[in-house]
CSV table of C-alpha atoms in Angstrom, one decimal:
chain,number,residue,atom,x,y,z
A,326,UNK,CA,-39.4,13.0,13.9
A,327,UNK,CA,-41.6,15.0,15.7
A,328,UNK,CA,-44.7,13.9,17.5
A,329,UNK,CA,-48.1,15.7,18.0
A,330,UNK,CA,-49.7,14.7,21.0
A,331,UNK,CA,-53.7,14.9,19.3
A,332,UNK,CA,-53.8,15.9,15.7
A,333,UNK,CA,-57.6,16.7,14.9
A,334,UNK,CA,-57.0,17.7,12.1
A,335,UNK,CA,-55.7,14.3,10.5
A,336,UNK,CA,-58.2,12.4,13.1
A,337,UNK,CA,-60.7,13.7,11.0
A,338,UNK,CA,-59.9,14.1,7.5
A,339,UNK,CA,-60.4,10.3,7.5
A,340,UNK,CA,-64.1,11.2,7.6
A,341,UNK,CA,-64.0,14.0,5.8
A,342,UNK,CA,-66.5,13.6,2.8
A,343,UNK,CA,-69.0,11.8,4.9
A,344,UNK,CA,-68.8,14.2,7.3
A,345,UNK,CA,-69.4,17.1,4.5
A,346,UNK,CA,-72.4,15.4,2.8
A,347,UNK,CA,-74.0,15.0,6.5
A,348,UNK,CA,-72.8,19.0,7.2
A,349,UNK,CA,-74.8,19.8,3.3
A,350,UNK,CA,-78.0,17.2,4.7
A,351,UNK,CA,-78.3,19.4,7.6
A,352,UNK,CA,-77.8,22.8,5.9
A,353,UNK,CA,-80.4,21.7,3.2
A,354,UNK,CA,-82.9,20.7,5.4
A,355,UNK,CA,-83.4,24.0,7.1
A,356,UNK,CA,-83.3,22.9,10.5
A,357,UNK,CA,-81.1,24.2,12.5
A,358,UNK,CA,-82.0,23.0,16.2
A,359,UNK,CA,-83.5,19.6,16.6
A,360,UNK,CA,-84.5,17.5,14.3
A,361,UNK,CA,-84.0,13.9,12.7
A,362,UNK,CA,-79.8,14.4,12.8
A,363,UNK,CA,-80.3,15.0,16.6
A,364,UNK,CA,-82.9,12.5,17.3
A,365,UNK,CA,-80.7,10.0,15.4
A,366,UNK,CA,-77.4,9.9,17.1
A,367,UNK,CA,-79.3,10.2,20.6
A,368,UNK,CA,-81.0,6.4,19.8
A,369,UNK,CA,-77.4,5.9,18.2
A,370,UNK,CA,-75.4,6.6,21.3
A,371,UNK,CA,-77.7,5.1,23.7
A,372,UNK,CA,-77.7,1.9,21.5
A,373,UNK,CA,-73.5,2.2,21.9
A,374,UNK,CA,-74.0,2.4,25.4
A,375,UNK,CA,-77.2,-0.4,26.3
A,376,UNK,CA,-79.2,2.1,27.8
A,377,UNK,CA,-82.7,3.5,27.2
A,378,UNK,CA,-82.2,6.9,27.1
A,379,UNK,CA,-79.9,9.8,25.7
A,380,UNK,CA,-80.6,13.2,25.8
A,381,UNK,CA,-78.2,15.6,23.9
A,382,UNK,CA,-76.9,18.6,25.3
A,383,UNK,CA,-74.6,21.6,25.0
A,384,UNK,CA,-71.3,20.5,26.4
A,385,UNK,CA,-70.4,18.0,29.1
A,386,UNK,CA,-70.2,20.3,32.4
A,387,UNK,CA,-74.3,20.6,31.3
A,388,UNK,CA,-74.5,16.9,31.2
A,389,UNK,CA,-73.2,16.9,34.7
A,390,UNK,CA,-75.3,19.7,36.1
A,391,UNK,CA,-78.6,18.9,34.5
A,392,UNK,CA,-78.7,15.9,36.0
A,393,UNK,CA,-78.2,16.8,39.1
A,394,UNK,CA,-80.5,20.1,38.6
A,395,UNK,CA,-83.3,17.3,37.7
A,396,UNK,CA,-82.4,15.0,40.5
A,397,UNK,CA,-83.4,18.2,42.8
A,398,UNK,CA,-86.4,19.1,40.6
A,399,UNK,CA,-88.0,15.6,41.5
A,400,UNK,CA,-87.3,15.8,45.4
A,401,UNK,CA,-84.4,13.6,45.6
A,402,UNK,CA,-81.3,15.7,46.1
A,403,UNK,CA,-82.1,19.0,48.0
A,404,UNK,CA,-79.8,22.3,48.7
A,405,UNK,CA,-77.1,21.5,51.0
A,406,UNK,CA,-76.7,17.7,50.3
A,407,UNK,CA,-73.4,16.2,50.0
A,408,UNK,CA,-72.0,14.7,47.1
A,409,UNK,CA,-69.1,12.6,47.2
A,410,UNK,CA,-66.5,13.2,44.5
A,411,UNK,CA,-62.8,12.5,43.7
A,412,UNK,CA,-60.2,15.3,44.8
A,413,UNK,CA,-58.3,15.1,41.5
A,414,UNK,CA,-60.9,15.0,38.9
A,415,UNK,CA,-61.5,18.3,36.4
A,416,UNK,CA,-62.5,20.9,38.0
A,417,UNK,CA,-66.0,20.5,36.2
A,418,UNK,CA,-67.1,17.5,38.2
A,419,UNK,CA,-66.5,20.1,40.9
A,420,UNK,CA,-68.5,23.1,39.3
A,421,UNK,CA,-71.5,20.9,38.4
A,422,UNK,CA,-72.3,20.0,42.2
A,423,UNK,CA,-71.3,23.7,43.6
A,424,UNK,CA,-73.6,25.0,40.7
A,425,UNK,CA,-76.7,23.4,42.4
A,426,UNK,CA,-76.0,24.6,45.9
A,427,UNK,CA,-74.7,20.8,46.6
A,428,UNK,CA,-71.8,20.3,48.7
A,429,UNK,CA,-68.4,18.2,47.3
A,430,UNK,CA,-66.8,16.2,49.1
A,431,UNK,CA,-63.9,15.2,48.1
A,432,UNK,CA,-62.0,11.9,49.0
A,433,UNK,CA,-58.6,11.2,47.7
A,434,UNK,CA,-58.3,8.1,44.2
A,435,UNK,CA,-56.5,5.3,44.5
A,436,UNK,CA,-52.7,6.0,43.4
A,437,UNK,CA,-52.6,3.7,40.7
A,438,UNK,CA,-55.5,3.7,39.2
A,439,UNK,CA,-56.2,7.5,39.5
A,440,UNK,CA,-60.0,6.8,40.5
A,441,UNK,CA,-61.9,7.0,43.4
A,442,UNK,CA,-62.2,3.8,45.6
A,443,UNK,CA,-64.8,1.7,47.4
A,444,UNK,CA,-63.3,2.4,50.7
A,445,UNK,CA,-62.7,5.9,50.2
A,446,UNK,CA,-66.5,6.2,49.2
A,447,UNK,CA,-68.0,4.2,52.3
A,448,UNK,CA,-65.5,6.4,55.1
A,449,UNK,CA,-67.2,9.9,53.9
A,450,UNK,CA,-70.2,9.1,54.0
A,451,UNK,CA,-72.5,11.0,56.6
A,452,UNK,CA,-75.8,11.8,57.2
A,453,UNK,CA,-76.3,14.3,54.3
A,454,UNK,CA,-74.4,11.9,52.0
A,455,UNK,CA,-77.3,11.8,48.7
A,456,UNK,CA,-74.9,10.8,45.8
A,457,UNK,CA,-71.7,9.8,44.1
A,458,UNK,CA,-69.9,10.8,41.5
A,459,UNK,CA,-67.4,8.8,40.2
A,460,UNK,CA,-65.1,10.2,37.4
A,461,UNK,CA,-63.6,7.7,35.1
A,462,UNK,CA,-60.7,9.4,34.4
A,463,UNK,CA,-58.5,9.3,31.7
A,464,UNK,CA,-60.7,6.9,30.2
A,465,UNK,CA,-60.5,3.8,33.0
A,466,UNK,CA,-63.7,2.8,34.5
A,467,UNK,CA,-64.0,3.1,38.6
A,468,UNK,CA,-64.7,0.4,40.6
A,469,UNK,CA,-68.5,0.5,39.9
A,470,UNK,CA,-69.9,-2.7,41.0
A,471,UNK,CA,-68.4,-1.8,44.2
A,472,UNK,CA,-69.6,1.4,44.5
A,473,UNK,CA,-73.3,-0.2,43.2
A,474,UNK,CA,-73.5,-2.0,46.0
A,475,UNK,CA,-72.6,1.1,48.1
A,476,UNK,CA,-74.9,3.2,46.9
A,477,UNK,CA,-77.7,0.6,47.2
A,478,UNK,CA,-77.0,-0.2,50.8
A,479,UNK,CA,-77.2,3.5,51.6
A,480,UNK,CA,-79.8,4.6,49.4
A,481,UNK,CA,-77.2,7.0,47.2
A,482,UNK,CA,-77.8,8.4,43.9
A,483,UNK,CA,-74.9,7.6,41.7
A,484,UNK,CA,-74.1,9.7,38.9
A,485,UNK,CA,-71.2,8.9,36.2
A,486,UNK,CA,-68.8,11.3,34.5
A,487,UNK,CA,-67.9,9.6,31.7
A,488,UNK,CA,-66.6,12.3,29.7
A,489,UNK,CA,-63.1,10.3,29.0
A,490,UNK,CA,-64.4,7.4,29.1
A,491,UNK,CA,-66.6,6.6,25.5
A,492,UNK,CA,-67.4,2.5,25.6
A,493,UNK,CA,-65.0,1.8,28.1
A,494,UNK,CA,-66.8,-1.6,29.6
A,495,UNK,CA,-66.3,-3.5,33.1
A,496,UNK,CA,-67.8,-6.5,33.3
A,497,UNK,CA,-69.4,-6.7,30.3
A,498,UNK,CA,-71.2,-3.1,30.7
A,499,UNK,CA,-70.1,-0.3,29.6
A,500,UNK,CA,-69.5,3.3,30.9
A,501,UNK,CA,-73.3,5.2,31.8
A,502,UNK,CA,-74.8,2.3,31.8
A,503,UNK,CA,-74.0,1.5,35.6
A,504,UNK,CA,-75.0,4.3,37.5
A,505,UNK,CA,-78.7,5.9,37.6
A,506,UNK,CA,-77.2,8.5,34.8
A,507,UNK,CA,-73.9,9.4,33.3
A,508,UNK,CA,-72.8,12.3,31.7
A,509,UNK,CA,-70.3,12.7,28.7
A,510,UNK,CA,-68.0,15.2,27.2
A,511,UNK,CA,-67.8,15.4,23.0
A,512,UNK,CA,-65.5,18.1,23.2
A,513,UNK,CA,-63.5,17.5,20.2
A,514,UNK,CA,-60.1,16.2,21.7
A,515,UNK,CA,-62.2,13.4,23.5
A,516,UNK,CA,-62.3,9.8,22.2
A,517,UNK,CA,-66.0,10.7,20.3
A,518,UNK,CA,-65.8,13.9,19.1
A,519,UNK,CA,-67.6,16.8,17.8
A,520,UNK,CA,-66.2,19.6,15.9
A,521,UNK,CA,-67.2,21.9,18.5
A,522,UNK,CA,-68.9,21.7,21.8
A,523,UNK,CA,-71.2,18.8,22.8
A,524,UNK,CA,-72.5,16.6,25.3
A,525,UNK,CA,-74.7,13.7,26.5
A,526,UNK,CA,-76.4,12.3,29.2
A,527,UNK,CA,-77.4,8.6,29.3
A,528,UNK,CA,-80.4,7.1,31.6
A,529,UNK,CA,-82.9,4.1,31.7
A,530,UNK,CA,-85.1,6.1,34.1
A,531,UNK,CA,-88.1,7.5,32.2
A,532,UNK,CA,-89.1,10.0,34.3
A,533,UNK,CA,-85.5,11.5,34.4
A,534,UNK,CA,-85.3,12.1,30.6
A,535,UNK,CA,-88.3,13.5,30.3
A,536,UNK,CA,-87.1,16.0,32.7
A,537,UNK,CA,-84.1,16.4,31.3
A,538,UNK,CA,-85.5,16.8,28.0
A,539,UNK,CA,-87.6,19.9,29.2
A,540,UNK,CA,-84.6,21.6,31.6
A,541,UNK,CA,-82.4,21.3,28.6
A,542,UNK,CA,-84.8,23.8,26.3
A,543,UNK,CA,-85.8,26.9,28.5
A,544,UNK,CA,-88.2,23.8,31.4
A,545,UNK,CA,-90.7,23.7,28.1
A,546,UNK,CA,-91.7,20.1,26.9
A,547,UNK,CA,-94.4,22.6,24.5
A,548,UNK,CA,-93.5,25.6,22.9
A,549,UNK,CA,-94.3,28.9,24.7
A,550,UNK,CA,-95.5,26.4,27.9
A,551,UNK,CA,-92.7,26.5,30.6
A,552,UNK,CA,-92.9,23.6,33.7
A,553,UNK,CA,-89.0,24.4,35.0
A,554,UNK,CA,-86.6,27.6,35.0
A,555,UNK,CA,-84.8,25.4,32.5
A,556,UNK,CA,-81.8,26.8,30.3
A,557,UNK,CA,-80.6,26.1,26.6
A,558,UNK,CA,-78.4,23.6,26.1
A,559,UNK,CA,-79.5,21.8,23.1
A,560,UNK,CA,-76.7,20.1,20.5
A,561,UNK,CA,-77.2,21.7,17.2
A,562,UNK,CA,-77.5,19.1,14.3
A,563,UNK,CA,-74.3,20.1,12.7
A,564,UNK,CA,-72.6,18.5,15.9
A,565,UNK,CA,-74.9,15.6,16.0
A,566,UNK,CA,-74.3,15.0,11.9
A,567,UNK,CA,-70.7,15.2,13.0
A,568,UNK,CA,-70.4,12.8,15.6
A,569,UNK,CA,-72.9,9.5,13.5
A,570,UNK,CA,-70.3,9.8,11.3
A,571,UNK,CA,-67.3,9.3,13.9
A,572,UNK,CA,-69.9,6.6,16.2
A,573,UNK,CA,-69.1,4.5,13.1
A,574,UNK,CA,-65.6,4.0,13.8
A,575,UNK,CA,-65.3,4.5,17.9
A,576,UNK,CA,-64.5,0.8,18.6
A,577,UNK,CA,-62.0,0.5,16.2
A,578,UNK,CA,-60.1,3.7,17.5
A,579,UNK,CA,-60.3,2.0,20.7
A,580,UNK,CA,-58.8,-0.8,19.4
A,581,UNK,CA,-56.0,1.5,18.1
A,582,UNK,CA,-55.5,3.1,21.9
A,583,UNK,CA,-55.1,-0.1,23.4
A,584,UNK,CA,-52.8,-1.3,20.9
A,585,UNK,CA,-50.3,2.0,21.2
A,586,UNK,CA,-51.2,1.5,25.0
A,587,UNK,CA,-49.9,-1.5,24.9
A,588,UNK,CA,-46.8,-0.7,23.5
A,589,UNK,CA,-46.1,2.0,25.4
A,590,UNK,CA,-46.9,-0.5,28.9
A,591,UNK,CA,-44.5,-3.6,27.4
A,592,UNK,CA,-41.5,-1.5,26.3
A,593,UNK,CA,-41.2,1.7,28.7
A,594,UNK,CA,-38.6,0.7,31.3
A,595,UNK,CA,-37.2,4.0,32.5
A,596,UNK,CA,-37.2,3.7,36.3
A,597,UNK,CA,-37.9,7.3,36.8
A,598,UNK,CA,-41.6,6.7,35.0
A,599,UNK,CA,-44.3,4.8,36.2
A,600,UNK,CA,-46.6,3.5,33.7
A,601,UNK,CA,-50.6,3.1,33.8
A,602,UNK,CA,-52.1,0.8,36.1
A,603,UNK,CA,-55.0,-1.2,34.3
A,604,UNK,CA,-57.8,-3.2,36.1
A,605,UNK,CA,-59.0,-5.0,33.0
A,606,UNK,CA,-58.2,-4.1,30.0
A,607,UNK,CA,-61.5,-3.7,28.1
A,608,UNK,CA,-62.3,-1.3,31.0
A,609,UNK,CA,-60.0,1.1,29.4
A,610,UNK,CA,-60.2,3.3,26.1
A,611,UNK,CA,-57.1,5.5,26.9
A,612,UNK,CA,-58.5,8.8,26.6
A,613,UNK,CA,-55.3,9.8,27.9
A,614,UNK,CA,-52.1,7.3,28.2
A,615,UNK,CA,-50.6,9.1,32.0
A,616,UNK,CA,-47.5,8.6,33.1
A,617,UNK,CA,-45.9,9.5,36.7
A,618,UNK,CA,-42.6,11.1,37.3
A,619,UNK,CA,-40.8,13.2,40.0
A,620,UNK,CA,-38.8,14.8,37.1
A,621,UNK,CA,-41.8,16.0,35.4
A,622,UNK,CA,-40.5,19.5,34.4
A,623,UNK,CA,-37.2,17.6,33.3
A,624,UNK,CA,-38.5,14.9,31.1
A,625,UNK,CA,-41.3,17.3,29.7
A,626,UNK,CA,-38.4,19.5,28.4
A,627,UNK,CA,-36.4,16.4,26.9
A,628,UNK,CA,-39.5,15.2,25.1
A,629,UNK,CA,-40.4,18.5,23.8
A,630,UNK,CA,-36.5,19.0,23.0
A,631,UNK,CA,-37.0,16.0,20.8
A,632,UNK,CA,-40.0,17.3,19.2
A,633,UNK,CA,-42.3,15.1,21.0
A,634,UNK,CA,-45.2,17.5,22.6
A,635,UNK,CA,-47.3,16.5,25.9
A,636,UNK,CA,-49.6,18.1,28.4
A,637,UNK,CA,-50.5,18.0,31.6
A,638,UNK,CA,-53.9,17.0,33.3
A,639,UNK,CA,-54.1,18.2,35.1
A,640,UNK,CA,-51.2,21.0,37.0
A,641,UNK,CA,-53.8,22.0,39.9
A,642,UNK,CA,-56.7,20.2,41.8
A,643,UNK,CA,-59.6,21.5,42.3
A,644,UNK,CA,-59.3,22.4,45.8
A,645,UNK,CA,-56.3,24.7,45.1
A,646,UNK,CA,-58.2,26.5,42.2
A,647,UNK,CA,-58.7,30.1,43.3
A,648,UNK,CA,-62.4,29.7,42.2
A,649,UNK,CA,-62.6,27.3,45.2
A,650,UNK,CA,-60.8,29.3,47.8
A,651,UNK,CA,-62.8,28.1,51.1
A,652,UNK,CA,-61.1,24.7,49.9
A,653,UNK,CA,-57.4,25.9,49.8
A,654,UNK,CA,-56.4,24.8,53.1
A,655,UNK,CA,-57.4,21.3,52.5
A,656,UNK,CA,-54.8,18.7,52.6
A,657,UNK,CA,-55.0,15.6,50.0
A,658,UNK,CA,-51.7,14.0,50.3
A,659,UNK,CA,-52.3,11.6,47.3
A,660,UNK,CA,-54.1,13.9,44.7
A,661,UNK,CA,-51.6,16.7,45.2
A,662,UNK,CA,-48.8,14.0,44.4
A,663,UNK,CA,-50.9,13.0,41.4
A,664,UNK,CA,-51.5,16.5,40.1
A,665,UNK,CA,-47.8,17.3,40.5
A,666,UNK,CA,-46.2,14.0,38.8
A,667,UNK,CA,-48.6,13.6,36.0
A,668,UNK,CA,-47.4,13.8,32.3
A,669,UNK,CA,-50.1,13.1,29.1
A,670,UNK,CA,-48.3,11.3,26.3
A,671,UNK,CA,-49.4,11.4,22.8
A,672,UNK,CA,-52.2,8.9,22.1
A,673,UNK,CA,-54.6,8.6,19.5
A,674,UNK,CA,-56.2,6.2,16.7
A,675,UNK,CA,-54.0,7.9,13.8
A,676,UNK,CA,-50.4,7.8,16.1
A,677,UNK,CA,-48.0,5.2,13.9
A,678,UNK,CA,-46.6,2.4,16.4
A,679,UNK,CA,-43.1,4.2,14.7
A,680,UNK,CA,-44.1,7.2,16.5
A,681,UNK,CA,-45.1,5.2,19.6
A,682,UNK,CA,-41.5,3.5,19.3
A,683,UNK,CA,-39.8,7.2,19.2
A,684,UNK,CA,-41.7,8.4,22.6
A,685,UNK,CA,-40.7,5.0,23.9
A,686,UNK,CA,-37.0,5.2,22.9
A,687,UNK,CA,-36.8,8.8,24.3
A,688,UNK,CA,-38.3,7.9,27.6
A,689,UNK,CA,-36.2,5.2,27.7
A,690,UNK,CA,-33.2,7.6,27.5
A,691,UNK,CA,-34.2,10.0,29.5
A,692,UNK,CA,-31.9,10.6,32.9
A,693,UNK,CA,-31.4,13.3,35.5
């Protein structure tokens, strides 16, 4: 048997003729950027989320740095300000608070959940503390009604990267819908996504859309009429055609994750891997099912060896990236464990529970 760890292909041939006839909609109606495709999976998605606003955007690293960009715009963040982030998130959590002359600081997650904590948050906070940024990562929400109540008794700006973690829900509400904005991903391989580049960001603040809106294409509200330095990063309605179609059926692929999740959790019982940790379980849409092992190299060979394919995410933290060099000689005990045990198992809405059974059974057999 062998074992693909995301097949797009067969992920989205299930939608394939609705997806065409919304690709000929948009190629007959000759327009290209903006429009009613656009418009209508922004009030989609926010309606997915429960929040007032989306605003469509290029990718998800521009989610992420508009926000911020706008935050500074409006006198709340300046040049300088610190913003406190997780040590072992994508490097583009990283990139989008560097890119606006912010500084990261990075705190290490908790080791089981691979998030960043309440108490991690409240001992780096200083003086020039203006925001958090909590990543959900691998699609399990962080603590946020702790890190709420943080933010509100220090006057913090708190900004969600929710770019793995599409209608994952804590308490009833789900991911963007916490913080003052969220940004998401719609790369393709994500839980929603595009057949292309795409992303999102998700507000009830007014006054922050709008200002989004206008930084997104070139700082102009009005053609020709220019109130920011703004850049492009507009979805094109080909993407936004695309991902309607897949909105339709988002909750049900979650409901697929949890169940291969599930699986994987109840019947893996090699003591050389460590399973996900799960807070609650609607608070997860497993993005990514990630294991721990010290044998990584070892069992990523066996599994491959039985045609069962994996990845990594991710092999090196920010703060060893060579793009951050002033950051090498930092020391994050847990993240650098993290990033050196992790291994990504296949997980998707069209992987077979015989497939999951396979992974399980080679896990299972898998020694040193």
């Amino acid at each position: 048997m062998k074992v693909d760890f995301l097949n797009l292909q067969q992920i989205n041939a299930r939608d394939a003729q609705e997806m065409l006839s919304a690709c000929k909609d948009v190629i007959d109606s000759g327009y290209y950027i903006g429009g009613e495709k656009v418009e209508a999976f922004e009030a989609e998605f926010a309606a997915f989320c429960g929040v007032k606003h989306c605003i469509s955007v290029a990718n998800g690293l521009d989610a992420l740095n508009l926000v911020l960009r706008a935050w500074k715009l409006q006198g709340r963040l300046q040049e300088g300000d610190e913003v406190i982030v997780p040590a072992n998130t994508y490097i583009a959590s990283v990139l989008a608070i560097t890119e606006n002359n912010l500084i990261p600081v990075l705190i290490e997650p908790d080791d089981n959940t691979f998030n960043i904590t309440a108490a991690g948050i409240e001992s780096a906070i200083t003086a020039k503390t203006k925001a958090i940024l909590p990543v959900h990562l691998y699609g399990q929400l962080s603590p946020m009604p702790e890190i709420m109540r943080i933010a509100e008794q220090h006057g913090l700006l708190v900004l969600e990267d929710s770019a793995q973690a599409h209608g994952a829900m804590l308490e009833g509400k789900r991911a963007g819908v916490w913080g003052h904005a969220a940004g998401f991903s719609f790369y393709p391989g994500k839980n929603l996504g595009a057949l292309g580049d795409a992303g999102g960001i998700v507000t009830n603040e007014d006054d922050l859309a709008s200002t989004i809106k206008a930084l997104r294409n070139y700082g102009s509200h009005k053609k020709y009429e220019n109130l920011y330095q703004g850049l492009n990063s507009r979805m094109d309605p080909i993407q936004a055609a695309m991902l309607s179609v897949k909105l339709k059926r988002l909750d049900s692929d979650t409901e697929q994750r949890r169940r291969i999740a599930d699986l994987y959790i109840k019947n893996m019982h090699n003591p050389l891997v460590t399973t996900p940790f799960v807070t609650e379980a609607a608070a997860h849409v497993w993005h990514l099912f990630v294991i721990k092992t010290q044998h990584r190299k070892e069992l990523q060979a066996w599994l491959a060896e039985n045609n069962i394919q994996t990845l990594i995410h991710y092999p090196v933290p920010p703060h060893k990236q060579q793009a951050y060099a002033q950051l090498n000689h930092l020391h994050y005990p847990i993240t650098e464990r993290i990033h050196d045990e992790v291994l990504s198992l296949p997980i998707s809405p069209i992987l077979t529970e015989e497939e999951a059974h396979y992974v399980i059974s080679k896990i299972n057999e898998f020694t040193v």
